[in-house]
């Protein structure tokens, strides 16, 4: 097994066994994003049972309150096994708090392994491994409802259809709306605006709005949302049990432990993206870690899925926040791993498909988001991006834009990433030409990575069928220029 498929896609059984491969790659200028790829080999029935149990609150179980929640942010029978249709991402299911502590310890060992085996390494984590997913669902719904409320008010002020960052609410009209909702009197909102230095220009944008909501309603604790029908501010749930409150706090504590260890070890922490119904909360919690730990350099990296219709708004809002607050923005850009599952869930349950309608639209979104970040790098030198892609056109686009914007590879602001065992014809020429490039390196005992490997085998079959054009003439020309050291010269 180790000489065949395991050896192709998995680096070794433990942090000692992976060192020869990491050293060999490093000799060619290729770094590592370590990913301990062990999964529990659960049956579909057991995965479904665990997911439905862990995504439903005590209050909902007692009084059926889940019916008041939005469809997208509720657990649904038939979609509990989140492994369905997913190939390249490992999946965690919540069993209990002790299991989450075990996952945290595993991630800590992975951070230590990354520190001990390579310079400037990355370590990958998933937030669904660190706590009860019920909290991610609820917090996601809260964040989405507040953002939707902002967009509704913007539409009422004639700004429908604008990009999120271009929307500006008139401060006076916003104060009236908040008073009508019963959130606060106009006198109170005036004090809020003054205290937060908001509305000085007479308008409030989405970032101002987010800071206002954070500071005044303590959403992470109360989970309050605006009810569009009644015009009142209401709790998402009737109550939290003491245990649920502790579970939420423990999840945040585990994230804190990992971020601190990564900072001490000099390892960048890559927070993987997950399903769209978890992702608003995952992104927001990752953003809070970035605000704390990315003051001097980019330690915490968020992940943006460019197959999502809202990807550009998400990227631009977060980049702008980092710019205003002065911390280092770090991101991995991916197309996305859950497309088939997301589409099927939206269609069957009955909510808008969150995915771009075509592959071409996703490519456009990827390049649009990437270009925005590259422009930010040019202007501030405080943004960092990993172009995690096997798509040659995307790599060539990135190289061309780096050249045009004067971003040299030695600045180490733009990284490239590919999976171990795939697309070596992209990875190694980049590494030898001095570009920061990384392999996503899964590792773990043979028996325990079999669930991951079985899905990788399915993907690889299709991948090999599509591989005929991997070394076309244009790509060879890019490599020729890279290896000749002429890509960044004035003659090209």
Short mmCIF file of C-alpha atoms in Angstrom, two decimals:
data_model
loop_
_atom_site.label_atom_id
_atom_site.label_comp_id
_atom_site.label_asym_id
_atom_site.label_seq_id
_atom_site.Cartn_x
_atom_site.Cartn_y
_atom_site.Cartn_z
CA UNK A 1 0.00 0.00 0.00
CA UNK A 2 2.74 2.46 0.95
CA UNK A 3 4.45 1.90 -2.40
CA UNK A 4 1.29 2.62 -4.38
CA UNK A 5 -1.59 5.01 -3.77
CA UNK A 6 -0.64 5.86 -0.18
CA UNK A 7 2.88 6.78 -1.29
CA UNK A 8 1.51 9.00 -4.05
CA UNK A 9 -0.87 11.10 -1.97
CA UNK A 10 0.23 10.73 1.68
CA UNK A 11 3.65 11.82 2.99
CA UNK A 12 4.00 9.27 5.81
CA UNK A 13 2.52 7.93 9.03
CA UNK A 14 3.78 10.51 11.53
CA UNK A 15 5.85 13.66 11.89
CA UNK A 16 9.14 11.77 11.75
CA UNK A 17 8.21 9.73 8.69
CA UNK A 18 7.29 12.80 6.64
CA UNK A 19 10.62 14.59 7.13
CA UNK A 20 12.51 12.99 4.18
CA UNK A 21 9.79 14.03 1.71
CA UNK A 22 9.64 17.54 3.13
CA UNK A 23 13.43 17.88 2.95
CA UNK A 24 13.45 16.58 -0.62
CA UNK A 25 10.76 19.06 -1.66
CA UNK A 26 12.53 21.88 0.15
CA UNK A 27 15.64 21.20 -1.94
CA UNK A 28 13.55 22.16 -4.97
CA UNK A 29 12.14 25.27 -3.28
CA UNK A 30 8.81 23.66 -2.33
CA UNK A 31 7.37 24.13 1.18
CA UNK A 32 4.66 22.23 3.05
CA UNK A 33 1.16 22.82 4.38
CA UNK A 34 0.82 19.95 6.85
CA UNK A 35 -2.59 18.30 7.14
CA UNK A 36 -3.13 15.36 9.49
CA UNK A 37 -5.68 13.56 7.32
CA UNK A 38 -7.08 10.99 9.72
CA UNK A 39 -10.85 10.51 9.61
CA UNK A 40 -13.19 8.29 11.55
CA UNK A 41 -14.51 5.56 9.28
CA UNK A 42 -18.18 6.11 10.16
CA UNK A 43 -21.07 4.53 8.32
CA UNK A 44 -23.37 6.94 6.49
CA UNK A 45 -26.09 6.18 9.06
CA UNK A 46 -23.85 6.95 12.04
CA UNK A 47 -22.53 10.14 10.42
CA UNK A 48 -26.12 11.28 9.80
CA UNK A 49 -27.16 10.52 13.38
CA UNK A 50 -24.20 12.39 14.89
CA UNK A 51 -24.69 15.40 12.64
CA UNK A 52 -28.43 15.80 13.28
CA UNK A 53 -27.90 15.43 17.02
CA UNK A 54 -25.04 17.95 17.19
CA UNK A 55 -26.68 20.58 14.96
CA UNK A 56 -29.90 20.85 16.96
CA UNK A 57 -30.17 22.83 20.20
CA UNK A 58 -31.87 21.66 23.37
CA UNK A 59 -34.54 24.35 22.98
CA UNK A 60 -35.31 23.20 19.44
CA UNK A 61 -35.56 19.57 20.52
CA UNK A 62 -38.01 20.43 23.29
CA UNK A 63 -40.37 22.79 21.50
CA UNK A 64 -39.66 22.27 17.82
CA UNK A 65 -38.23 25.75 17.49
CA UNK A 66 -36.15 24.72 14.48
CA UNK A 67 -39.15 25.50 12.31
CA UNK A 68 -38.62 29.20 13.06
CA UNK A 69 -35.06 29.01 11.78
CA UNK A 70 -34.07 29.56 8.16
CA UNK A 71 -33.93 26.40 6.06
CA UNK A 72 -30.32 26.81 5.04
CA UNK A 73 -29.12 27.00 8.66
CA UNK A 74 -30.96 23.97 10.02
CA UNK A 75 -29.89 20.33 10.04
CA UNK A 76 -31.84 18.22 7.54
CA UNK A 77 -32.25 14.43 7.30
CA UNK A 78 -30.58 13.18 4.15
CA UNK A 79 -27.78 15.76 4.35
CA UNK A 80 -26.23 14.81 7.68
CA UNK A 81 -23.35 12.90 6.11
CA UNK A 82 -21.27 15.83 4.86
CA UNK A 83 -18.86 13.50 3.05
CA UNK A 84 -21.33 13.01 0.20
CA UNK A 85 -19.91 14.17 -3.13
CA UNK A 86 -16.78 15.59 -1.40
CA UNK A 87 -13.41 14.33 -2.55
CA UNK A 88 -10.51 16.49 -1.49
CA UNK A 89 -11.63 17.66 1.99
CA UNK A 90 -11.56 15.63 5.18
CA UNK A 91 -14.69 15.72 7.32
CA UNK A 92 -15.21 15.84 11.09
CA UNK A 93 -18.37 14.88 12.97
CA UNK A 94 -19.08 15.97 16.53
CA UNK A 95 -19.14 13.19 19.12
CA UNK A 96 -18.43 15.04 22.38
CA UNK A 97 -16.19 17.68 23.95
CA UNK A 98 -13.46 15.16 24.74
CA UNK A 99 -13.20 14.31 21.04
CA UNK A 100 -12.82 18.02 20.22
CA UNK A 101 -9.99 18.22 22.74
CA UNK A 102 -8.34 15.26 20.99
CA UNK A 103 -8.65 17.05 17.65
CA UNK A 104 -7.07 20.15 19.19
CA UNK A 105 -4.14 18.08 20.48
CA UNK A 106 -3.74 16.58 17.00
CA UNK A 107 -3.64 20.06 15.46
CA UNK A 108 -1.10 21.15 18.09
CA UNK A 109 1.15 18.23 17.14
CA UNK A 110 0.71 19.18 13.48
CA UNK A 111 1.82 22.76 14.24
CA UNK A 112 4.85 21.40 16.11
CA UNK A 113 5.65 19.07 13.20
CA UNK A 114 5.42 21.96 10.77
CA UNK A 115 7.75 24.03 12.93
CA UNK A 116 10.24 21.19 13.26
CA UNK A 117 10.34 20.06 9.66
CA UNK A 118 10.36 23.19 7.52
CA UNK A 119 10.88 26.94 7.58
CA UNK A 120 7.92 29.22 6.87
CA UNK A 121 5.55 26.27 7.07
CA UNK A 122 1.77 26.16 7.25
CA UNK A 123 -0.55 23.94 9.24
CA UNK A 124 -4.20 23.36 8.26
CA UNK A 125 -7.16 23.15 10.67
CA UNK A 126 -10.92 22.80 10.40
CA UNK A 127 -13.25 24.52 12.86
CA UNK A 128 -15.85 21.73 12.73
CA UNK A 129 -13.22 19.61 14.47
CA UNK A 130 -13.08 22.01 17.42
CA UNK A 131 -16.66 22.26 18.63
CA UNK A 132 -20.34 21.52 18.33
CA UNK A 133 -21.52 22.55 14.83
CA UNK A 134 -24.83 23.82 16.27
CA UNK A 135 -22.98 27.00 17.26
CA UNK A 136 -21.56 27.50 13.74
CA UNK A 137 -25.04 27.13 12.22
CA UNK A 138 -26.63 29.58 14.66
CA UNK A 139 -23.88 32.18 14.47
CA UNK A 140 -23.90 31.95 10.66
CA UNK A 141 -27.63 32.63 10.59
CA UNK A 142 -27.21 35.63 12.89
CA UNK A 143 -24.44 37.13 10.75
CA UNK A 144 -26.34 36.58 7.51
CA UNK A 145 -29.56 38.12 8.88
CA UNK A 146 -27.78 41.24 10.09
CA UNK A 147 -26.00 41.66 6.77
CA UNK A 148 -29.30 41.11 4.93
CA UNK A 149 -30.89 43.78 7.14
CA UNK A 150 -28.14 46.22 6.12
CA UNK A 151 -28.71 45.39 2.44
CA UNK A 152 -32.46 45.86 2.85
CA UNK A 153 -31.95 49.30 4.36
CA UNK A 154 -29.51 50.13 1.56
CA UNK A 155 -32.12 49.08 -1.01
CA UNK A 156 -34.68 51.35 0.67
CA UNK A 157 -32.16 54.18 0.20
CA UNK A 158 -31.89 53.39 -3.53
CA UNK A 159 -28.62 51.41 -3.45
CA UNK A 160 -29.79 47.94 -4.48
CA UNK A 161 -27.34 46.06 -6.70
CA UNK A 162 -24.20 47.83 -5.53
CA UNK A 163 -21.14 45.95 -4.30
CA UNK A 164 -21.17 45.58 -0.52
CA UNK A 165 -18.38 48.10 0.09
CA UNK A 166 -20.01 50.71 -2.12
CA UNK A 167 -23.22 50.85 -0.07
CA UNK A 168 -23.48 53.87 2.21
CA UNK A 169 -26.45 54.33 4.53
CA UNK A 170 -27.42 57.85 5.48
CA UNK A 171 -26.68 57.99 9.20
CA UNK A 172 -29.85 59.91 10.08
CA UNK A 173 -32.13 57.43 8.26
CA UNK A 174 -30.29 54.53 9.89
CA UNK A 175 -30.87 55.99 13.34
CA UNK A 176 -34.57 56.33 12.56
CA UNK A 177 -34.74 52.68 11.41
CA UNK A 178 -32.96 51.46 14.54
CA UNK A 179 -35.35 53.50 16.71
CA UNK A 180 -38.38 52.08 14.86
CA UNK A 181 -37.04 48.56 15.44
CA UNK A 182 -36.83 49.21 19.15
CA UNK A 183 -33.10 48.56 19.17
CA UNK A 184 -32.34 51.98 20.62
CA UNK A 185 -33.68 55.51 20.83
CA UNK A 186 -32.23 58.16 18.55
CA UNK A 187 -30.43 59.66 21.54
CA UNK A 188 -28.82 56.29 22.30
CA UNK A 189 -27.73 55.75 18.70
CA UNK A 190 -26.23 59.22 18.66
CA UNK A 191 -24.06 58.24 21.63
CA UNK A 192 -23.15 54.96 19.91
CA UNK A 193 -22.12 56.72 16.72
CA UNK A 194 -20.05 59.23 18.67
CA UNK A 195 -18.38 56.52 20.78
CA UNK A 196 -17.47 54.42 17.72
CA UNK A 197 -16.57 57.47 15.58
CA UNK A 198 -19.22 56.40 13.08
CA UNK A 199 -21.28 58.48 10.72
CA UNK A 200 -18.89 61.44 10.87
CA UNK A 201 -19.19 61.75 7.09
CA UNK A 202 -22.97 61.47 7.36
CA UNK A 203 -22.98 57.87 6.06
CA UNK A 204 -22.38 54.38 7.47
CA UNK A 205 -20.93 51.52 5.41
CA UNK A 206 -21.01 47.77 6.05
CA UNK A 207 -17.83 47.79 8.16
CA UNK A 208 -19.21 50.58 10.34
CA UNK A 209 -22.42 48.57 10.65
CA UNK A 210 -20.56 45.42 11.71
CA UNK A 211 -18.62 47.27 14.42
CA UNK A 212 -21.83 48.89 15.67
CA UNK A 213 -23.59 45.53 15.97
CA UNK A 214 -20.58 43.91 17.67
CA UNK A 215 -20.19 46.59 20.30
CA UNK A 216 -23.86 47.13 21.16
CA UNK A 217 -25.76 43.84 20.95
CA UNK A 218 -23.06 41.33 21.96
CA UNK A 219 -24.27 39.01 19.23
CA UNK A 220 -21.85 36.21 20.01
CA UNK A 221 -23.61 35.80 23.35
CA UNK A 222 -27.22 36.81 22.77
CA UNK A 223 -27.57 35.81 19.11
CA UNK A 224 -30.14 38.55 18.51
CA UNK A 225 -31.55 39.08 15.02
CA UNK A 226 -33.92 41.61 13.42
CA UNK A 227 -37.34 40.19 12.55
CA UNK A 228 -38.27 41.76 9.20
CA UNK A 229 -41.99 41.03 9.67
CA UNK A 230 -42.51 42.33 13.21
CA UNK A 231 -39.84 45.04 13.11
CA UNK A 232 -38.46 43.82 16.43
CA UNK A 233 -35.14 42.56 17.67
CA UNK A 234 -35.57 38.93 18.76
CA UNK A 235 -33.34 36.12 20.06
CA UNK A 236 -32.62 33.41 17.51
CA UNK A 237 -33.41 30.81 20.18
CA UNK A 238 -35.61 31.00 23.23
CA UNK A 239 -32.66 30.10 25.45
CA UNK A 240 -29.22 28.50 25.68
CA UNK A 241 -28.58 25.76 28.20
CA UNK A 242 -25.57 26.20 30.47
CA UNK A 243 -23.85 23.31 28.68
CA UNK A 244 -24.44 24.89 25.26
CA UNK A 245 -22.95 28.14 26.50
CA UNK A 246 -19.89 26.24 27.75
CA UNK A 247 -19.56 24.37 24.45
CA UNK A 248 -19.51 27.65 22.56
CA UNK A 249 -16.84 29.10 24.88
CA UNK A 250 -14.71 25.94 24.67
CA UNK A 251 -14.67 26.14 20.87
CA UNK A 252 -13.34 29.69 21.05
CA UNK A 253 -10.79 28.65 23.68
CA UNK A 254 -9.48 25.81 21.47
CA UNK A 255 -9.05 28.24 18.58
CA UNK A 256 -7.15 30.56 20.89
CA UNK A 257 -4.80 27.77 22.04
CA UNK A 258 -3.98 26.85 18.43
CA UNK A 259 -3.41 30.45 17.34
CA UNK A 260 -1.06 31.08 20.27
CA UNK A 261 0.94 27.90 19.58
CA UNK A 262 1.23 28.77 15.88
CA UNK A 263 2.45 32.27 16.76
CA UNK A 264 5.06 30.92 19.17
CA UNK A 265 6.23 28.29 16.66
CA UNK A 266 6.41 30.70 13.71
CA UNK A 267 3.92 28.58 11.75
CA UNK A 268 1.10 30.04 9.67
CA UNK A 269 -2.32 28.60 10.54
CA UNK A 270 -4.58 27.89 7.56
CA UNK A 271 -8.27 27.71 8.51
CA UNK A 272 -10.02 25.60 5.87
CA UNK A 273 -13.36 26.63 4.38
CA UNK A 274 -16.36 24.35 4.84
CA UNK A 275 -20.04 24.19 3.82
CA UNK A 276 -21.85 27.49 3.10
CA UNK A 277 -24.18 27.07 6.10
CA UNK A 278 -21.15 26.98 8.45
CA UNK A 279 -18.91 29.37 6.54
CA UNK A 280 -20.15 32.82 7.70
CA UNK A 281 -19.35 31.84 11.30
CA UNK A 282 -16.05 30.17 10.37
CA UNK A 283 -14.92 33.24 8.44
CA UNK A 284 -15.98 35.61 11.20
CA UNK A 285 -14.23 33.63 13.96
CA UNK A 286 -11.11 33.40 11.80
CA UNK A 287 -11.29 37.16 11.22
CA UNK A 288 -11.37 37.73 14.99
CA UNK A 289 -8.19 35.62 15.30
CA UNK A 290 -6.57 37.66 12.53
CA UNK A 291 -7.36 40.90 14.33
CA UNK A 292 -5.54 39.62 17.42
CA UNK A 293 -2.64 37.61 15.97
CA UNK A 294 -1.86 39.30 12.63
CA UNK A 295 -0.66 42.63 14.02
CA UNK A 296 2.97 42.17 12.95
CA UNK A 297 2.74 39.51 10.23
CA UNK A 298 0.17 37.19 8.67
CA UNK A 299 -0.07 34.18 11.01
CA UNK A 300 -3.77 33.31 10.58
CA UNK A 301 -5.02 32.67 7.04
CA UNK A 302 -8.71 32.58 6.16
CA UNK A 303 -10.00 30.63 3.14
CA UNK A 304 -12.38 32.07 0.55
CA UNK A 305 -14.35 29.80 -1.79
CA UNK A 306 -14.68 31.49 -5.16
CA UNK A 307 -17.52 29.28 -6.34
CA UNK A 308 -19.75 31.22 -3.93
CA UNK A 309 -21.78 34.07 -5.42
CA UNK A 310 -20.83 36.27 -2.44
CA UNK A 311 -17.08 35.60 -2.61
CA UNK A 312 -16.06 39.02 -3.94
CA UNK A 313 -18.11 40.89 -1.34
CA UNK A 314 -16.62 38.72 1.41
CA UNK A 315 -13.03 39.27 0.25
CA UNK A 316 -13.34 43.02 -0.31
CA UNK A 317 -15.06 43.69 3.03
CA UNK A 318 -12.41 41.74 4.97
CA UNK A 319 -9.48 43.27 3.08
CA UNK A 320 -10.87 46.73 3.74
CA UNK A 321 -11.29 45.95 7.45
CA UNK A 322 -7.65 44.85 7.68
CA UNK A 323 -6.65 48.03 5.87
CA UNK A 324 -8.59 50.27 8.26
CA UNK A 325 -7.42 48.49 11.40
CA UNK A 326 -3.80 48.03 10.29
CA UNK A 327 -3.37 44.26 10.57
CA UNK A 328 -1.97 41.82 8.01
CA UNK A 329 -4.58 40.15 5.79
CA UNK A 330 -3.85 36.48 5.03
CA UNK A 331 -5.92 34.28 2.77
CA UNK A 332 -6.02 31.11 0.75
CA UNK A 333 -8.15 31.35 -2.39
CA UNK A 334 -9.82 28.15 -3.59
CA UNK A 335 -12.59 27.40 -6.03
CA UNK A 336 -14.39 25.12 -3.56
CA UNK A 337 -14.80 21.48 -2.60
CA UNK A 338 -18.52 21.09 -1.89
CA UNK A 339 -20.25 22.17 -5.11
CA UNK A 340 -22.37 19.09 -5.90
CA UNK A 341 -23.44 18.70 -2.28
CA UNK A 342 -24.30 22.40 -1.95
CA UNK A 343 -26.37 22.45 -5.15
CA UNK A 344 -28.32 19.33 -4.22
CA UNK A 345 -29.02 20.54 -0.69
CA UNK A 346 -30.28 23.94 -1.90
CA UNK A 347 -32.51 22.35 -4.54
CA UNK A 348 -34.04 19.72 -2.27
CA UNK A 349 -34.56 21.91 0.81
CA UNK A 350 -35.65 24.96 -1.16
CA UNK A 351 -33.32 27.94 -0.78
CA UNK A 352 -31.22 29.89 -3.29
CA UNK A 353 -28.25 27.99 -4.67
CA UNK A 354 -25.18 29.75 -3.15
CA UNK A 355 -22.90 28.56 -5.98
CA UNK A 356 -22.05 30.44 -9.16
CA UNK A 357 -24.07 29.10 -12.10
CA UNK A 358 -21.12 27.99 -14.27
CA UNK A 359 -17.48 27.00 -14.00
CA UNK A 360 -16.63 30.04 -16.13
CA UNK A 361 -18.34 32.34 -13.61
CA UNK A 362 -16.34 30.72 -10.82
CA UNK A 363 -13.11 31.30 -12.77
CA UNK A 364 -14.09 34.95 -13.26
CA UNK A 365 -14.82 35.25 -9.53
CA UNK A 366 -11.48 33.66 -8.61
CA UNK A 367 -9.50 36.05 -10.82
CA UNK A 368 -11.55 39.05 -9.66
CA UNK A 369 -10.93 38.26 -5.96
CA UNK A 370 -7.27 37.51 -6.61
CA UNK A 371 -6.75 40.72 -8.55
CA UNK A 372 -8.29 42.77 -5.72
CA UNK A 373 -5.87 41.21 -3.22
CA UNK A 374 -2.88 41.68 -5.55
CA UNK A 375 -3.79 45.37 -5.88
CA UNK A 376 -3.93 45.60 -2.08
CA UNK A 377 -0.47 44.00 -1.86
CA UNK A 378 0.85 46.58 -4.31
CA UNK A 379 -0.57 49.48 -2.28
CA UNK A 380 -0.05 48.36 1.32
CA UNK A 381 2.32 45.34 1.31
CA UNK A 382 0.23 44.05 4.25
CA UNK A 383 -1.85 41.48 2.37
CA UNK A 384 -0.81 37.88 1.70
CA UNK A 385 -2.47 35.34 -0.56
CA UNK A 386 -2.04 31.67 -1.34
CA UNK A 387 -3.22 30.83 -4.86
CA UNK A 388 -4.39 27.29 -4.12
CA UNK A 389 -5.12 26.06 -7.62
CA UNK A 390 -4.31 23.30 -10.09
CA UNK A 391 -5.56 25.53 -12.91
CA UNK A 392 -2.73 26.55 -15.24
CA UNK A 393 -4.59 29.61 -16.52
CA UNK A 394 -4.97 30.87 -12.95
CA UNK A 395 -1.26 30.37 -12.23
CA UNK A 396 -0.32 32.17 -15.45
CA UNK A 397 -2.78 34.98 -14.66
CA UNK A 398 -1.16 35.40 -11.23
CA UNK A 399 2.37 35.48 -12.64
CA UNK A 400 1.39 38.07 -15.23
CA UNK A 401 -0.36 40.31 -12.68
CA UNK A 402 2.59 40.03 -10.26
CA UNK A 403 4.88 41.22 -13.01
CA UNK A 404 2.57 44.10 -14.00
CA UNK A 405 2.13 45.24 -10.39
CA UNK A 406 5.80 44.91 -9.50
CA UNK A 407 5.28 42.21 -6.83
CA UNK A 408 8.51 40.22 -6.76
CA UNK A 409 8.48 36.59 -5.54
CA UNK A 410 11.22 37.38 -3.01
CA UNK A 411 8.73 39.57 -1.08
CA UNK A 412 6.84 36.38 -0.15
CA UNK A 413 3.41 37.98 -0.35
CA UNK A 414 2.00 35.64 -3.01
CA UNK A 415 2.20 31.87 -2.49
CA UNK A 416 1.11 29.01 -4.71
CA UNK A 417 -0.32 25.72 -3.45
CA UNK A 418 -1.09 22.30 -4.92
CA UNK A 419 -1.95 18.93 -3.43
CA UNK A 420 0.78 16.35 -2.84
CA UNK A 421 0.90 13.91 -5.73
CA UNK A 422 -0.80 16.25 -8.20
CA UNK A 423 0.33 18.94 -10.64
CA UNK A 424 4.05 18.58 -10.00
CA UNK A 425 4.61 20.14 -13.44
CA UNK A 426 3.24 23.38 -11.93
CA UNK A 427 4.73 23.16 -8.44
CA UNK A 428 8.39 22.37 -9.05
CA UNK A 429 9.19 24.85 -11.84
CA UNK A 430 7.71 27.59 -9.64
CA UNK A 431 9.83 26.48 -6.68
CA UNK A 432 13.02 26.30 -8.70
CA UNK A 433 12.33 29.77 -10.11
CA UNK A 434 12.16 31.22 -6.60
CA UNK A 435 8.39 31.55 -6.15
CA UNK A 436 6.97 30.64 -2.72
CA UNK A 437 5.12 27.40 -3.53
CA UNK A 438 3.72 24.72 -1.24
CA UNK A 439 2.40 21.21 -1.35
CA UNK A 440 -0.64 20.44 0.78
CA UNK A 441 0.85 17.43 2.60
CA UNK A 442 -1.56 14.89 4.12
CA UNK A 443 -0.07 12.43 6.60
CA UNK A 444 -1.23 9.77 9.05
CA UNK A 445 -1.31 5.98 9.64
CA UNK A 446 -2.33 3.89 6.63
CA UNK A 447 -5.51 2.46 8.16
CA UNK A 448 -6.72 5.81 9.45
CA UNK A 449 -6.25 7.75 6.20
CA UNK A 450 -8.07 5.14 4.10
CA UNK A 451 -11.34 7.17 4.04
CA UNK A 452 -9.40 10.13 2.64
CA UNK A 453 -7.49 7.93 0.19
CA UNK A 454 -10.59 6.20 -1.15
CA UNK A 455 -12.04 9.55 -2.22
CA UNK A 456 -8.68 10.66 -3.63
CA UNK A 457 -8.64 7.49 -5.76
CA UNK A 458 -12.02 8.43 -7.26
CA UNK A 459 -10.81 11.94 -8.06
CA UNK A 460 -7.54 10.74 -9.50
CA UNK A 461 -9.26 8.55 -12.06
CA UNK A 462 -11.08 11.56 -13.51
CA UNK A 463 -8.03 13.76 -13.11
CA UNK A 464 -5.84 11.45 -15.19
CA UNK A 465 -8.45 11.39 -17.94
CA UNK A 466 -8.28 15.19 -18.11
CA UNK A 467 -4.49 15.40 -17.88
CA UNK A 468 -3.69 15.20 -21.60
CA UNK A 469 -3.27 18.94 -22.02
CA UNK A 470 -1.28 19.56 -18.83
CA UNK A 471 1.97 20.36 -20.66
CA UNK A 472 0.73 22.49 -23.54
CA UNK A 473 3.03 24.83 -25.41
CA UNK A 474 2.01 27.95 -23.58
CA UNK A 475 2.76 26.48 -20.17
CA UNK A 476 6.13 25.26 -21.41
CA UNK A 477 6.89 28.81 -22.50
CA UNK A 478 6.02 30.12 -19.02
CA UNK A 479 8.34 27.52 -17.48
CA UNK A 480 11.09 28.38 -19.95
CA UNK A 481 10.90 32.03 -18.93
CA UNK A 482 10.74 31.18 -15.24
CA UNK A 483 13.75 28.89 -15.34
CA UNK A 484 15.66 31.37 -17.48
CA UNK A 485 14.93 34.06 -14.93
CA UNK A 486 13.41 36.33 -17.55
CA UNK A 487 9.79 36.45 -16.40
CA UNK A 488 10.28 39.61 -14.38
CA UNK A 489 12.74 41.29 -16.74
CA UNK A 490 11.77 44.40 -18.65
CA UNK A 491 11.82 42.58 -21.99
CA UNK A 492 8.70 40.63 -21.06
#
